[in-house]
Coordinates of C-alpha atoms in Angstrom, one line a residue:
X1070 CA -9.9 115.2 -62.6
X1071 CA -8.9 114.7 -59.0
X1072 CA -9.9 118.2 -57.9
X1073 CA -12.8 120.5 -57.3
X1074 CA -12.2 123.6 -59.5
X1075 CA -12.8 127.1 -58.2
X1076 CA -12.7 128.2 -61.8
X1077 CA -13.6 126.4 -65.0
X1078 CA -11.1 123.5 -65.5
X1079 CA -11.6 123.6 -69.2
X1080 CA -9.7 126.9 -69.2
X1081 CA -6.5 125.2 -68.0
X1082 CA -3.8 126.3 -70.4
X1083 CA -5.5 129.6 -71.3
X1084 CA -5.6 131.5 -68.0
X1085 CA -4.7 131.2 -64.3
X1086 CA -6.9 128.6 -62.7
X1087 CA -7.4 127.9 -59.0
X1088 CA -8.1 124.3 -58.0
X1089 CA -9.3 123.0 -54.7
X1090 CA -7.9 119.5 -54.0
X1091 CA -10.3 116.8 -53.0
X1092 CA -9.6 113.7 -50.9
X1093 CA -9.1 111.6 -54.1
X1094 CA -5.9 113.6 -54.8
X1095 CA -4.6 113.6 -51.3
X1096 CA -1.1 112.4 -51.1
X1097 CA -0.3 112.8 -54.8
X1098 CA 2.8 114.7 -55.8
X1099 CA 2.2 118.1 -57.2
X1100 CA 4.3 117.4 -60.4
X1101 CA 2.2 114.3 -61.2
X1102 CA -1.0 116.1 -60.4
X1103 CA -0.1 118.9 -62.9
X1104 CA 1.1 116.4 -65.5
X1105 CA -2.2 114.5 -65.4
X1106 CA -4.2 117.8 -65.4
X1107 CA -2.5 119.4 -68.4
X1108 CA -2.4 116.9 -71.2
X1109 CA 0.1 117.8 -73.9
X1110 CA 2.3 119.9 -71.7
X1111 CA 5.9 118.5 -71.5
X1112 CA 7.2 117.5 -68.1
X1113 CA 10.1 119.8 -68.5
X1114 CA 7.7 122.8 -68.6
X1115 CA 5.9 121.6 -65.5
X1116 CA 9.1 121.4 -63.6
X1117 CA 10.1 124.9 -64.9
X1118 CA 6.9 126.6 -63.7
X1119 CA 7.3 124.8 -60.3
X1120 CA 10.9 126.1 -59.9
X1121 CA 9.9 129.6 -61.0
X1122 CA 7.1 129.8 -58.4
X1123 CA 4.3 130.2 -60.9
X1124 CA 2.6 127.3 -59.3
X1125 CA 1.4 128.0 -55.8
X1126 CA -0.3 125.9 -53.1
X1127 CA -2.2 127.9 -50.6
X1128 CA -0.5 131.0 -52.0
X1129 CA 3.0 129.6 -51.2
X1130 CA 5.8 128.1 -53.3
X1131 CA 6.3 124.4 -53.3
X1132 CA 8.8 122.1 -55.0
X1133 CA 8.0 119.1 -57.3
X1134 CA 8.0 116.6 -54.4
X1135 CA 5.2 118.4 -52.4
X1136 CA 2.3 116.0 -51.6
X1137 CA -1.1 117.5 -51.8
X1138 CA -3.6 117.6 -48.9
X1139 CA -7.3 117.6 -49.0
X1140 CA -8.5 121.2 -49.2
X1141 CA -5.2 122.6 -50.7
X1142 CA -5.8 125.4 -53.3
X1143 CA -3.5 125.1 -56.2
X1144 CA -2.8 128.0 -58.5
X1145 CA -2.2 126.7 -62.0
X1146 CA -0.6 129.3 -64.4
X1147 CA -1.3 129.5 -68.2
X1148 CA 0.5 126.8 -70.0
X1149 CA 1.1 126.5 -73.7
X1150 CA 0.4 123.0 -75.1
X1151 CA 3.3 121.3 -76.8
X1152 CA 1.1 120.7 -79.9
X1153 CA -2.4 119.9 -81.0
X1154 CA -4.0 117.4 -78.6
X1155 CA -6.5 114.9 -79.9
X1156 CA -9.5 115.6 -77.8
X1157 CA -11.8 112.9 -79.1
X1158 CA -13.8 111.5 -76.2
X1159 CA -12.9 108.0 -75.1
X1160 CA -15.7 105.5 -75.6
X1161 CA -16.9 103.7 -72.5
X1162 CA -15.6 100.2 -72.3
X1163 CA -15.2 97.4 -69.7
X1164 CA -12.6 94.6 -69.9
X1165 CA -12.6 91.0 -68.5
X1166 CA -12.4 91.3 -64.7
X1167 CA -10.0 88.9 -62.9
X1168 CA -10.5 90.5 -59.5
X1169 CA -12.3 93.4 -58.0
X1170 CA -13.1 94.8 -54.6
X1171 CA -13.3 98.3 -53.1
X1172 CA -9.6 98.8 -53.3
X1173 CA -8.2 97.2 -56.5
X1174 CA -9.3 96.1 -60.0
X1175 CA -7.4 93.6 -62.1
X1176 CA -8.4 93.1 -65.7
X1177 CA -7.2 91.1 -68.7
X1178 CA -5.9 93.7 -71.2
X1179 CA -6.1 92.5 -74.8
X1180 CA -3.1 93.0 -77.2
X1181 CA -3.3 96.1 -79.3
X1182 CA -5.0 98.3 -76.7
X1183 CA -2.9 101.1 -75.0
X1184 CA -3.2 101.4 -71.3
X1185 CA -3.5 105.2 -71.5
X1186 CA -3.8 108.0 -74.1
X1187 CA -0.7 109.8 -75.5
X1188 CA 2.1 109.4 -78.1
X1189 CA -0.4 109.4 -80.9
X1190 CA -3.1 107.4 -79.1
X1191 CA -6.3 109.3 -78.3
X1192 CA -7.3 107.1 -75.3
X1193 CA -6.5 103.8 -73.6
X1194 CA -7.8 101.4 -71.0
X1195 CA -7.8 103.9 -68.2
X1196 CA -9.8 106.6 -70.1
X1197 CA -12.3 104.0 -71.3
X1198 CA -12.8 102.5 -67.8
X1199 CA -13.3 106.0 -66.3
X1200 CA -15.9 106.7 -69.0
X1201 CA -17.7 103.4 -68.2
X1202 CA -17.6 104.1 -64.5
X1203 CA -18.5 107.8 -64.0
X1204 CA -19.4 107.2 -60.4
X1205 CA -15.8 106.1 -59.6
X1206 CA -14.2 108.7 -57.4
X1207 CA -10.7 107.3 -58.0
X1208 CA -9.2 105.0 -60.7
X1209 CA -5.5 104.9 -61.5
X1210 CA -3.1 102.5 -63.2
X1211 CA -0.8 100.7 -60.8
X1212 CA 1.6 99.7 -63.5
X1213 CA 1.7 99.6 -67.3
X1214 CA 1.8 97.1 -70.1
X1215 CA 3.0 97.8 -73.6
X1216 CA 0.2 98.3 -76.1
X1217 CA 1.2 95.1 -77.9
X1218 CA 1.3 93.0 -74.6
X1219 CA -1.8 91.2 -73.3
X1220 CA -2.6 90.0 -69.8
X1221 CA -3.0 91.1 -66.3
X1222 CA -3.3 94.9 -65.6
X1223 CA -3.8 96.2 -62.1
X1224 CA -5.6 99.4 -61.2
X1225 CA -6.2 101.1 -57.8
X1226 CA -9.6 102.3 -56.7
X1227 CA -8.2 104.3 -53.7
X1228 CA -5.2 106.5 -53.4
X1229 CA -4.1 104.6 -50.3
X1230 CA -4.1 101.4 -52.3
X1231 CA -2.1 103.0 -55.1
X1232 CA 0.6 104.2 -52.7
X1233 CA 0.8 100.8 -51.1
X1234 CA 1.1 98.9 -54.4
X1235 CA 3.7 101.3 -55.7
X1236 CA 5.7 100.6 -52.5
X1237 CA 5.4 96.9 -53.3
X1238 CA 6.6 97.4 -56.8
X1239 CA 9.7 99.3 -55.6
X1240 CA 10.4 96.6 -53.0
X1241 CA 10.0 92.9 -53.4
X1242 CA 6.3 92.6 -52.6
X1243 CA 5.0 92.2 -56.1
X1244 CA 6.0 89.4 -58.5
X1245 CA 5.1 89.9 -62.2
X1246 CA 5.6 87.0 -64.6
X1247 CA 5.2 86.9 -68.4
X1248 CA 5.1 84.3 -71.1
X1249 CA 7.1 85.0 -74.3
X1250 CA 7.7 83.0 -77.4
X1251 CA 11.1 83.9 -79.1
X1252 CA 12.7 82.9 -82.3
X1253 CA 15.6 80.5 -81.8
X1254 CA 16.5 77.7 -79.3
X1255 CA 17.1 79.4 -76.0
X1256 CA 20.2 77.5 -74.7
X1257 CA 19.8 77.7 -70.9
X1258 CA 17.2 76.3 -68.6
X1259 CA 17.6 79.6 -66.6
X1260 CA 19.3 82.8 -67.4
X1261 CA 19.7 86.2 -65.7
X1262 CA 19.7 89.0 -68.2
X1263 CA 21.3 92.1 -66.7
X1264 CA 21.7 94.6 -69.5
X1265 CA 21.6 98.4 -68.6
X1266 CA 18.8 100.1 -70.5
X1267 CA 18.6 103.7 -71.9
X1268 CA 15.5 105.4 -73.1
X1269 CA 15.6 107.7 -76.1
X1270 CA 13.4 109.1 -78.9
X1271 CA 13.8 108.5 -82.6
X1272 CA 13.9 111.5 -85.0
X1273 CA 10.2 110.8 -85.6
X1274 CA 9.5 111.2 -81.8
X1275 CA 8.9 107.5 -81.1
X1276 CA 10.0 106.3 -77.7
X1277 CA 12.6 103.5 -77.9
X1278 CA 15.0 101.7 -75.5
X1279 CA 18.5 100.3 -76.1
X1280 CA 21.2 98.5 -74.2
X1281 CA 23.8 101.1 -73.2
X1282 CA 26.7 101.0 -70.6
X1283 CA 25.5 104.1 -68.7
X1284 CA 21.8 103.0 -68.8
X1285 CA 19.6 102.1 -65.9
X1286 CA 20.4 98.8 -64.2
X1287 CA 17.9 96.2 -65.4
X1288 CA 17.4 92.5 -64.5
X1289 CA 15.1 89.9 -66.1
X1290 CA 15.1 86.2 -65.1
X1291 CA 14.3 83.8 -67.9
X1292 CA 13.2 80.3 -67.4
X1293 CA 12.9 78.1 -70.5
X1294 CA 9.7 76.1 -70.7
X1295 CA 9.7 74.4 -74.1
X1296 CA 11.6 74.2 -77.4
X1297 CA 9.2 74.1 -80.4
X1298 CA 10.1 74.0 -84.1
X1299 CA 12.9 76.6 -83.9
X1300 CA 11.1 78.7 -81.2
X1301 CA 11.3 78.8 -77.4
X1302 CA 8.5 79.4 -74.9
X1303 CA 9.9 81.3 -72.0
X1304 CA 8.8 82.5 -68.6
X1305 CA 10.2 86.0 -67.9
X1306 CA 10.2 87.4 -64.4
X1307 CA 10.9 91.1 -63.8
X1308 CA 13.3 92.1 -61.1
X1309 CA 13.3 95.7 -62.3
X1310 CA 10.5 97.4 -64.2
X1311 CA 12.1 99.4 -67.1
X1312 CA 10.3 100.4 -70.2
X1313 CA 10.2 97.6 -72.9
X1314 CA 12.6 95.6 -70.6
X1315 CA 11.8 92.0 -71.6
X1316 CA 11.6 92.9 -75.2
X1317 CA 15.0 94.6 -75.4
X1318 CA 16.7 92.1 -73.1
X1319 CA 15.7 89.2 -75.2
X1320 CA 16.4 90.9 -78.5
X1321 CA 19.9 91.9 -77.2
X1322 CA 20.5 88.3 -76.2
X1323 CA 19.7 87.2 -79.7
X1324 CA 16.2 85.9 -79.1
X1325 CA 13.7 88.4 -80.4
X1326 CA 10.1 88.0 -79.4
X1327 CA 7.9 86.7 -82.2
X1328 CA 5.8 89.5 -83.7
X1329 CA 7.7 92.3 -81.9
X1330 CA 7.5 95.2 -84.4
X1331 CA 9.9 97.4 -82.5
X1332 CA 12.8 95.1 -81.5
X1333 CA 12.1 91.9 -83.3
X1334 CA 13.1 90.2 -86.5
X1335 CA 11.2 92.3 -89.1
X1336 CA 11.5 89.8 -92.0
X1337 CA 10.3 87.0 -89.8
X1338 CA 7.4 89.0 -88.4
X1339 CA 6.3 89.8 -92.0
X1340 CA 6.4 86.2 -92.9
X1341 CA 4.4 85.2 -89.7
X1342 CA 1.7 87.8 -90.5
X1343 CA 1.3 86.7 -94.1
X1344 CA -2.2 85.4 -94.8
X1345 CA -2.3 81.6 -94.6
X1346 CA 1.2 81.4 -93.1
X1347 CA 2.1 78.3 -91.1
X1348 CA 3.0 79.1 -88.4
X1349 CA 1.1 82.3 -88.4
X1350 CA 1.0 85.1 -85.8
X1351 CA -0.4 88.6 -86.2
X1352 CA 0.6 90.0 -82.8
X1353 CA 3.5 90.1 -80.4
X1354 CA 3.8 86.9 -78.3
X1355 CA 4.2 88.5 -74.9
X1356 CA 1.6 87.9 -72.2
X1357 CA 1.4 89.0 -68.5
X1358 CA 0.1 85.7 -67.2
X1359 CA 0.7 85.8 -63.4
X1360 CA 0.7 88.5 -60.7
X1361 CA 1.4 88.0 -57.0
X1362 CA 1.0 90.8 -54.5
X1363 CA -0.1 91.6 -51.0
X1364 CA -3.6 93.0 -50.8
X1365 CA -3.2 96.7 -49.9
X1366 CA -6.0 96.7 -47.3
X1367 CA -6.2 93.1 -45.9
X1368 CA -2.5 92.2 -46.1
X1369 CA -3.5 88.8 -47.5
X1370 CA -1.5 87.2 -50.3
X1371 CA -3.2 87.5 -53.7
X1372 CA -2.3 85.5 -56.8
X1373 CA -3.8 86.2 -60.2
X1374 CA -3.3 84.1 -63.3
X1375 CA -4.6 84.6 -66.9
X1376 CA -3.9 81.9 -69.5
X1377 CA -2.6 82.7 -72.9
X1378 CA -5.1 84.2 -75.3
X1379 CA -6.4 81.9 -78.1
X1380 CA -4.2 83.4 -80.8
X1381 CA -1.1 82.6 -78.8
X1382 CA -2.3 79.1 -77.9
X1383 CA -3.0 78.5 -81.6
X1384 CA 0.6 79.6 -82.5
X1385 CA 2.0 77.0 -80.1
X1386 CA -0.3 74.3 -81.5
X1387 CA 1.0 75.1 -85.0
X1388 CA 4.6 74.7 -83.7
X1389 CA 3.7 71.4 -82.0
X1390 CA 2.3 70.1 -85.3
X1391 CA 5.5 71.1 -87.1
X1392 CA 7.6 69.2 -84.6
X1393 CA 5.4 66.2 -84.9
X1394 CA 5.6 66.2 -88.7
X1395 CA 9.4 66.6 -88.5
X1396 CA 9.6 63.5 -86.2
X1397 CA 7.9 61.2 -88.7

């Protein structure tokens, strides 16, 4: 928790709590501070108690955009949780480190691991890293990867670094590239996919995204790398950073990512995951392989790369063998 509590922070949700802000939370927006503090409370409720004045900073009203200062005292009112929250403690875990200094940490996130807890997941990378590094005063995700996506994940170890890196993401200072294997022969060497995306929830409460005319403007640049036995290996570069953007753009274009259980070809995925299947694949083939950024402290250019994990390399080798056999 990025605060020093004047009362017991475990009582949050049950009674009024006063929290003194430490330097680790300085510069953070009050709405984001409260959302991180009160797990299980909907954002709509957080904004309501801000508008109503139930939340106070130094005994005065603030709006959702107020940025906290070291020493601020925040009054947090009682808040009813949206439902039962899984409070199992996160096990400590480290992940392969690609780069680390006093400002940033870059790791190789494996497929199948969420980046944070929520939506039915008790904990993720960030909670496990914090557990493994109890001495860390500050550790926050700079961006997110889908649970099924592997590859480079960037975290900030200082709030100043987090603010700088978010500015790079909003501008043109950060370049994120992915490798995806899709079903079908992608026809163009390069394509600009510009389908507007709309987020929604299924009746079961699952978050999904679809192409919709009034959705958010979204842009993915696709570069075809190889055609292999009815599949295409693609480079995907994000020009915008929408939820599930690459997955939905490619599926909408008629080229679902192999193994994508949300937007893919479900019959094909089932066949790929069958024991002994050739080719066989038991995960989604989407990997964050390269990240270019400006170091938030030194201003130097930093480029990180992480090769495809073994299971994805093996899938490509199987496709190569199929091509070779068909050529005989």
